[in-house]
Structures are given as structure tokens and as C-alpha cells.
Amino acid sequence: MKEIGGYLELEQFYGKEYYPELLGVNNGRSALLYILKARKITKLHLPYFLCDSVSNMCKKNGYEVSFYPIDADFMPKFDKTLTGSEYLYLVNYYGQISNERIRELRARYGNIIVDNVQAFFQRPVSGIDTVYSCRKFFGVPDGGYVSTDAVLDGVLEEDISKDRMRHILGRFEGTASEYYSCFKENDHSFTEIPLRRMSALTQNLLRGIDYEKVRTARNANYTILANRLCEKNKLHLTAPDGPYCYPFYCENGMEIKKQLAAKKIYVPTLWPGVRGGGTVEENYRKNILPLPCDQRYTTTDMEYMLSVLFDVLE
């Protein structure tokens, strides 16, 4: 029986998701798992430069994995011929692989899955399986999207996200440092969560976002960082639309991150568990600073962060 009356819940938002045409699932790894199941893939070739959560998920679900290195431009160094049930997992690092290049790689390798976890605003290429994650770009507890024409048999259970909101609500009224342990607990919980449809709560929150404002703010902040740091940056970058961050490569990156953290500028170490590959993977893991440039920040914030960074670099 439907409840009528009582106290009010979270408001229902009536905006539009950025990808209403795509299948919403509960996280990025689930998006990949959906494709693996729907395509009946048996083996996935993953880059070394990737967190082990993806390979662990594959192994846990019975999929064979192998690994390949990348070059300095984040492109795969892969020369094997793929069979019908083998796929290459192409990570679009920092949004640096254009859709034109993705089409070229599809023509070369045939079976590819594109990871746009760090390129939310980059539209999927028609006919190429693509996965997205929402919580890398927005204050939501979970959520991912799948772009594919493959259909998985059966009905997916809908996820429930109400117990994953503490770190998000906490930081809204508090600080990141206060709720960092809650964030890590939430992040770790995804290793045990099965493939499900996106929760009603996450979908509702995504309908409340002004995506054009978010995209514009990220582009403006990225431009400020790029203009000031391009001569110091050892990476050759193209500016993505609605960037995830500004990847700044400098020597002694791990120590610089510590000094920035002491100034309350938090720069993550992406994929700290990377093992294997070559000097590119090791150098990038240690020395790329993913500088925040998201919608929370203004020109003043970017200038402040740059001033701190320049002081540390000196």
C-alpha cells in the first residue's frame, strides 16, 4: 500500500540526465561487466596503467585477463590479433584519446571497449562499446553508464544508494579530511557490489545537475592551468571538453603531492597499485599530478593553487 502523508523526503528533480539514452548501472566496473556478459567475452586485454580493481573484477567473474603497456602519448602498445571473444580495453586517460583516434583503433584492432571514466563529456562513438562513471565528475554516491547495442538477458535488480551518502553529505557541510575515511569505505564497498541498475536516488541526483555549467567551469579552469603550466609540463596535451583534471607531469611528483596536501590541496595518486609495464607506467604513476579543475572552483581558486604549486616547485 502506498504511503500518503508524513514527513517530506528528498525533492524529485525534473531535469535531464546527460546520457538519458544510455543504460544506467551502479558504477563503472558494473558498466564493463555488463558488456563482458552481454558480448560473451572470454578474455580482456587491459593496460598495465590501471587500478587492480578492474582486473580483480574480471578474475572474480571468471574472465581471463592479460596486460599491455602504453606509450608516452597514452596509446596502447599492442600488436596481437584478437579472436572473436577477445577484446582490448582502451582507457581514455585524462580524455586525451579523441573519437577520431578511437575510430582508428577500432579499425586496427576490431574488438575494443572504451573506458571514458575520465572523459564523461566525450560522447561515445557509434557502434563502439563505451563505459562511463558518474562519481568522478559529480557529487553522487555511485552510478555509471553503458553505451552498447549488446543486450544482456534477464532483468537487472535496481541498486540502493541511501547508505552511501554520508561522505558526500558530510563534505557538503564539513571538510574532505573529516570524511575521507567514509569516502574510502564507500570506495572499497564497490568490490562486493554486483551488477545492478542505477539506483533511483543516484538517477534523481543526476537529473538535478546543470551539465552545461559544469562543463563550462571545467573548461575555464583547465585553460587557466594549461596556460600557466604548459611550458613546465612534460606531457603533450590536448584540451578535452569538460576535463576530469589537468594532468601535470613533473619530477619528484610524490613528494610534491605531500607538500601540496600539507597546504590542504589534495591531489590523488591514481592507480597506486600499478605493477608491471615499463618506465612510462612507473613514471606516470609517480609523477603525474592530476590537478583539480572541476566545477567547485573559480579563477581565484586556480590562481591560488598555482601560487602554492609554484612555491613548492621552487
Coordinates of N, CA and C in Angstrom, one line a residue, residues 92-228:
N92 N 40.8 5.9 -21.9 CA 40.9 7.2 -22.4 C 41.5 8.1 -21.3
Y93 N 42.8 8.0 -21.1 CA 43.4 8.7 -20.0 C 43.3 10.2 -20.1
Y94 N 42.7 10.8 -19.0 CA 42.5 12.2 -19.0 C 41.8 12.8 -20.2
G95 N 41.1 12.0 -20.9 CA 40.4 12.5 -22.1 C 41.3 12.8 -23.3
Q96 N 42.5 12.2 -23.3 CA 43.5 12.5 -24.3 C 43.4 11.7 -25.6
I97 N 42.4 10.8 -25.7 CA 42.3 10.0 -26.9 C 41.0 10.5 -27.6
S98 N 41.1 11.1 -28.7 CA 39.9 11.7 -29.4 C 39.1 10.6 -30.0
N99 N 37.8 10.9 -30.3 CA 37.0 10.0 -31.0 C 37.5 9.6 -32.4
E100 N 38.2 10.5 -33.0 CA 38.8 10.1 -34.3 C 39.9 9.0 -34.1
R101 N 40.7 9.2 -33.1 CA 41.7 8.2 -32.8 C 41.0 6.9 -32.4
I102 N 39.9 7.0 -31.6 CA 39.2 5.7 -31.2 C 38.7 5.0 -32.4
R103 N 38.2 5.7 -33.4 CA 37.8 5.0 -34.7 C 39.0 4.3 -35.3
E104 N 40.1 5.0 -35.3 CA 41.3 4.4 -35.9 C 41.7 3.1 -35.2
L105 N 41.6 3.1 -33.9 CA 42.0 2.0 -33.1 C 41.0 0.8 -33.3
R106 N 39.7 1.2 -33.5 CA 38.7 0.2 -33.8 C 39.0 -0.5 -35.1
A107 N 39.4 0.3 -36.1 CA 39.7 -0.2 -37.4 C 40.9 -1.1 -37.3
R108 N 41.8 -0.8 -36.5 CA 43.1 -1.6 -36.3 C 42.8 -2.9 -35.6
Y109 N 42.1 -2.8 -34.4 CA 42.0 -4.0 -33.5 C 40.7 -4.7 -33.6
G110 N 39.7 -4.0 -34.1 CA 38.4 -4.7 -34.2 C 37.6 -4.6 -32.9
N111 N 37.9 -5.5 -32.0 CA 37.1 -5.6 -30.7 C 37.7 -4.7 -29.7
I112 N 37.1 -3.6 -29.4 CA 37.6 -2.7 -28.3 C 36.4 -2.3 -27.4
I113 N 36.8 -2.0 -26.2 CA 35.9 -1.4 -25.2 C 36.6 -0.1 -24.8
V114 N 35.9 1.0 -24.9 CA 36.5 2.3 -24.5 C 36.0 2.7 -23.0
D115 N 37.0 3.0 -22.3 CA 36.8 3.4 -20.9 C 36.9 5.0 -20.9
N116 N 35.7 5.6 -20.8 CA 35.6 7.0 -20.7 C 35.3 7.5 -19.3
V117 N 35.9 6.8 -18.3 CA 35.7 7.1 -16.9 C 36.3 8.5 -16.6
Q118 N 37.4 8.9 -17.3 CA 38.0 10.2 -17.1 C 37.6 11.1 -18.3
A119 N 36.5 10.8 -19.0 CA 36.1 11.7 -20.1 C 34.6 11.6 -20.2
F120 N 33.9 12.1 -19.1 CA 32.5 12.0 -19.1 C 31.8 12.7 -20.2
F121 N 32.3 13.9 -20.6 CA 31.6 14.7 -21.6 C 31.9 14.3 -23.0
Q122 N 32.8 13.3 -23.2 CA 33.1 12.8 -24.6 C 32.1 11.8 -25.0
R123 N 31.3 12.2 -26.0 CA 30.2 11.3 -26.4 C 30.8 10.0 -27.0
P124 N 30.0 8.9 -26.8 CA 30.5 7.6 -27.3 C 30.5 7.6 -28.8
V125 N 31.4 6.8 -29.4 CA 31.4 6.6 -30.9 C 30.4 5.6 -31.2
S126 N 29.6 5.8 -32.2 CA 28.5 4.9 -32.6 C 29.1 3.5 -32.9
G127 N 28.6 2.5 -32.3 CA 29.0 1.1 -32.6 C 30.2 0.7 -31.8
I128 N 30.7 1.5 -30.9 CA 31.9 1.1 -30.1 C 31.4 1.1 -28.6
D129 N 31.5 -0.1 -28.0 CA 31.1 -0.2 -26.6 C 32.0 0.8 -25.7
T130 N 31.3 1.5 -24.9 CA 31.9 2.5 -24.1 C 31.3 2.5 -22.7
V131 N 32.2 2.8 -21.7 CA 31.7 2.8 -20.3 C 32.0 4.2 -19.7
Y132 N 31.2 4.6 -18.7 CA 31.3 5.9 -18.0 C 31.1 5.7 -16.5
S133 N 31.7 6.6 -15.7 CA 31.5 6.6 -14.3 C 31.0 8.0 -13.9
C134 N 30.0 8.1 -13.0 CA 29.5 9.4 -12.7 C 30.2 10.1 -11.5
R135 N 30.7 9.3 -10.5 CA 31.2 9.9 -9.3 C 32.6 10.5 -9.5
K136 N 33.2 10.3 -10.6 CA 34.5 11.0 -10.9 C 34.2 12.5 -11.2
F137 N 33.0 12.8 -11.6 CA 32.7 14.2 -12.1 C 31.6 14.9 -11.3
F138 N 30.8 14.2 -10.5 CA 29.7 14.8 -9.8 C 29.6 14.2 -8.3
G139 N 29.0 15.0 -7.5 CA 28.8 14.6 -6.1 C 27.6 13.6 -5.9
V140 N 27.8 12.4 -6.5 CA 26.9 11.3 -6.3 C 27.5 10.1 -5.7
P141 N 26.8 9.2 -5.1 CA 27.4 8.1 -4.4 C 27.9 7.0 -5.3
D142 N 27.4 6.9 -6.5 CA 27.8 5.8 -7.4 C 27.2 6.1 -8.8
G143 N 27.1 5.2 -9.6 CA 26.5 5.4 -10.9 C 27.4 5.3 -12.1
G144 N 27.0 4.7 -13.2 CA 27.8 4.6 -14.4 C 26.8 4.4 -15.6
Y145 N 27.3 4.6 -16.8 CA 26.6 4.4 -18.0 C 27.3 3.4 -18.9
V146 N 26.4 2.7 -19.7 CA 26.9 1.8 -20.7 C 26.4 2.2 -22.0
S147 N 27.3 2.3 -23.0 CA 26.9 2.6 -24.4 C 27.2 1.3 -25.2
T148 N 26.2 0.6 -25.6 CA 26.4 -0.7 -26.3 C 25.1 -1.1 -27.0
D149 N 25.2 -1.8 -28.1 CA 24.0 -2.4 -28.7 C 23.8 -3.9 -28.2
A150 N 24.7 -4.4 -27.4 CA 24.6 -5.7 -26.9 C 23.5 -5.7 -25.7
V151 N 22.7 -6.7 -25.7 CA 21.7 -6.8 -24.7 C 21.9 -8.0 -23.8
L152 N 21.9 -7.8 -22.5 CA 22.0 -8.9 -21.5 C 20.7 -9.4 -21.2
D153 N 20.6 -10.7 -21.3 CA 19.3 -11.4 -20.9 C 19.0 -11.2 -19.5
G154 N 17.7 -11.2 -19.2 CA 17.3 -11.1 -17.8 C 17.1 -9.6 -17.4
V155 N 16.5 -9.5 -16.2 CA 16.2 -8.1 -15.6 C 17.2 -7.8 -14.5
L156 N 17.8 -6.7 -14.6 CA 18.8 -6.3 -13.6 C 18.0 -5.7 -12.3
E157 N 18.5 -6.1 -11.2 CA 17.9 -5.6 -9.9 C 18.4 -4.1 -9.8
E158 N 17.5 -3.3 -9.3 CA 17.9 -1.9 -9.0 C 18.7 -1.7 -7.8
D159 N 19.8 -0.9 -7.8 CA 20.6 -0.7 -6.7 C 20.0 0.2 -5.7
I160 N 20.5 0.3 -4.5 CA 20.0 1.2 -3.4 C 21.2 2.0 -2.9
S161 N 21.2 3.3 -2.9 CA 22.3 4.1 -2.6 C 22.3 4.9 -1.3
K162 N 21.2 4.8 -0.6 CA 21.0 5.7 0.6 C 22.1 5.6 1.6
D163 N 22.7 4.4 1.7 CA 23.7 4.2 2.7 C 25.1 4.6 2.3
R164 N 25.2 5.2 1.1 CA 26.5 5.6 0.5 C 26.6 7.1 0.4
M165 N 25.8 7.8 1.1 CA 25.7 9.3 1.0 C 26.5 10.0 2.1
R166 N 27.0 9.3 3.1 CA 27.5 10.0 4.3 C 28.7 10.9 4.0
H167 N 29.6 10.4 3.2 CA 30.8 11.2 2.8 C 30.4 12.4 2.0
I168 N 29.4 12.3 1.1 CA 29.0 13.4 0.2 C 28.3 14.4 1.0
L169 N 27.3 14.0 1.9 CA 26.6 15.0 2.7 C 27.5 15.6 3.8
G170 N 28.5 14.8 4.3 CA 29.4 15.3 5.3 C 30.3 16.3 4.7
R171 N 30.8 16.1 3.5 CA 31.7 17.1 3.0 C 30.9 18.4 2.6
F172 N 29.7 18.3 2.3 CA 28.9 19.4 1.9 C 28.8 20.4 3.0
E173 N 28.7 19.9 4.3 CA 28.7 20.8 5.5 C 29.9 20.8 6.3
G174 N 30.9 19.9 5.9 CA 32.1 19.8 6.6 C 33.3 19.9 5.7
T175 N 34.3 19.1 5.9 CA 35.6 19.1 5.1 C 35.9 17.7 4.6
A176 N 36.7 17.7 3.5 CA 37.1 16.4 2.9 C 37.9 15.6 3.9
S177 N 38.8 16.2 4.7 CA 39.6 15.5 5.6 C 38.7 14.8 6.7
E178 N 37.7 15.4 7.1 CA 36.8 14.9 8.2 C 36.1 13.6 7.7
Y179 N 35.8 13.5 6.4 CA 35.0 12.4 5.9 C 35.8 11.5 4.9
Y180 N 37.1 11.7 4.9 CA 37.9 10.9 3.9 C 37.8 9.4 4.2
S181 N 37.8 9.0 5.5 CA 37.7 7.6 5.8 C 36.3 7.0 5.3
C182 N 35.3 7.8 5.4 CA 34.0 7.4 4.9 C 34.0 7.2 3.4
F183 N 34.7 8.1 2.7 CA 34.9 8.0 1.3 C 35.6 6.8 0.9
K184 N 36.7 6.4 1.6 CA 37.4 5.2 1.3 C 36.6 4.0 1.6
E185 N 35.8 4.0 2.7 CA 34.9 2.8 2.9 C 33.9 2.6 1.8
N186 N 33.4 3.7 1.4 CA 32.4 3.7 0.3 C 33.1 3.1 -1.0
D187 N 34.3 3.6 -1.3 CA 35.0 3.2 -2.4 C 35.3 1.7 -2.4
H188 N 35.7 1.2 -1.2 CA 36.1 -0.2 -1.1 C 34.8 -1.1 -1.2
S189 N 33.6 -0.5 -0.8 CA 32.4 -1.4 -0.8 C 32.1 -1.8 -2.2
F190 N 32.5 -1.1 -3.3 CA 32.2 -1.5 -4.6 C 32.8 -2.8 -5.1
T191 N 33.8 -3.3 -4.4 CA 34.4 -4.6 -4.7 C 33.4 -5.7 -4.5
E192 N 32.4 -5.5 -3.6 CA 31.5 -6.6 -3.2 C 30.1 -6.4 -3.8
I193 N 29.9 -5.3 -4.6 CA 28.5 -5.0 -5.1 C 28.4 -5.6 -6.5
P194 N 27.3 -6.4 -6.7 CA 27.1 -7.0 -8.0 C 26.6 -6.0 -9.0
L195 N 26.5 -6.4 -10.3 CA 26.0 -5.6 -11.3 C 24.5 -5.3 -11.1
R196 N 24.2 -4.1 -11.0 CA 22.8 -3.7 -10.8 C 22.5 -2.4 -11.7
R197 N 21.2 -2.2 -11.8 CA 20.8 -0.9 -12.5 C 21.1 0.3 -11.5
M198 N 21.2 1.4 -12.1 CA 21.4 2.6 -11.3 C 20.3 2.9 -10.4
S199 N 20.6 3.3 -9.2 CA 19.6 3.5 -8.1 C 18.7 4.7 -8.5
A200 N 17.5 4.7 -7.9 CA 16.6 5.8 -8.1 C 17.2 7.1 -7.5
L201 N 17.9 7.0 -6.4 CA 18.5 8.1 -5.7 C 19.6 8.8 -6.6
T202 N 20.5 8.0 -7.1 CA 21.5 8.5 -8.0 C 21.0 9.1 -9.3
Q203 N 20.0 8.4 -9.9 CA 19.4 8.9 -11.1 C 18.7 10.2 -10.8
N204 N 18.1 10.4 -9.7 CA 17.4 11.6 -9.3 C 18.4 12.8 -9.2
L205 N 19.5 12.5 -8.5 CA 20.6 13.5 -8.3 C 21.1 13.9 -9.7
L206 N 21.3 13.0 -10.5 CA 21.9 13.3 -11.9 C 20.9 14.2 -12.7
R207 N 19.6 14.1 -12.4 CA 18.7 14.9 -13.1 C 18.7 16.4 -12.6
G208 N 19.3 16.6 -11.5 CA 19.4 17.9 -10.9 C 20.6 18.7 -11.2
I209 N 21.5 18.2 -12.0 CA 22.8 18.8 -12.3 C 22.7 19.7 -13.6
D210 N 23.3 20.9 -13.5 CA 23.4 21.8 -14.6 C 24.6 21.4 -15.4
Y211 N 24.5 20.5 -16.4 CA 25.7 20.0 -17.0 C 26.4 21.0 -17.9
E212 N 25.7 22.0 -18.4 CA 26.4 23.0 -19.2 C 27.2 23.9 -18.3
K213 N 26.7 24.2 -17.2 CA 27.5 25.0 -16.2 C 28.8 24.2 -15.7
V214 N 28.6 22.9 -15.5 CA 29.7 22.1 -15.1 C 30.8 22.0 -16.1
R215 N 30.3 21.8 -17.4 CA 31.3 21.6 -18.5 C 32.0 23.0 -18.7
T216 N 31.3 24.1 -18.7 CA 31.9 25.4 -18.9 C 32.9 25.7 -17.8
A217 N 32.6 25.4 -16.6 CA 33.5 25.7 -15.5 C 34.8 24.9 -15.6
R218 N 34.6 23.6 -15.9 CA 35.8 22.7 -16.0 C 36.7 23.2 -17.2
N219 N 36.1 23.6 -18.3 CA 36.9 24.1 -19.4 C 37.7 25.3 -19.0
A220 N 37.0 26.3 -18.4 CA 37.6 27.5 -18.0 C 38.8 27.3 -17.0
N221 N 38.6 26.5 -16.0 CA 39.6 26.2 -15.0 C 40.8 25.5 -15.7
Y222 N 40.5 24.5 -16.5 CA 41.6 23.8 -17.2 C 42.4 24.8 -18.1
T223 N 41.8 25.7 -18.7 CA 42.5 26.6 -19.6 C 43.5 27.5 -18.8
I224 N 43.1 27.9 -17.6 CA 43.9 28.7 -16.7 C 45.2 27.9 -16.4
L225 N 45.0 26.6 -15.9 CA 46.1 25.8 -15.6 C 47.0 25.5 -16.8
A226 N 46.4 25.2 -17.9 CA 47.2 24.9 -19.1 C 48.0 26.1 -19.5
N227 N 47.5 27.3 -19.5 CA 48.2 28.4 -19.9 C 49.4 28.7 -19.0
R228 N 49.3 28.4 -17.8 CA 50.3 28.8 -16.8 C 51.4 27.6 -16.7

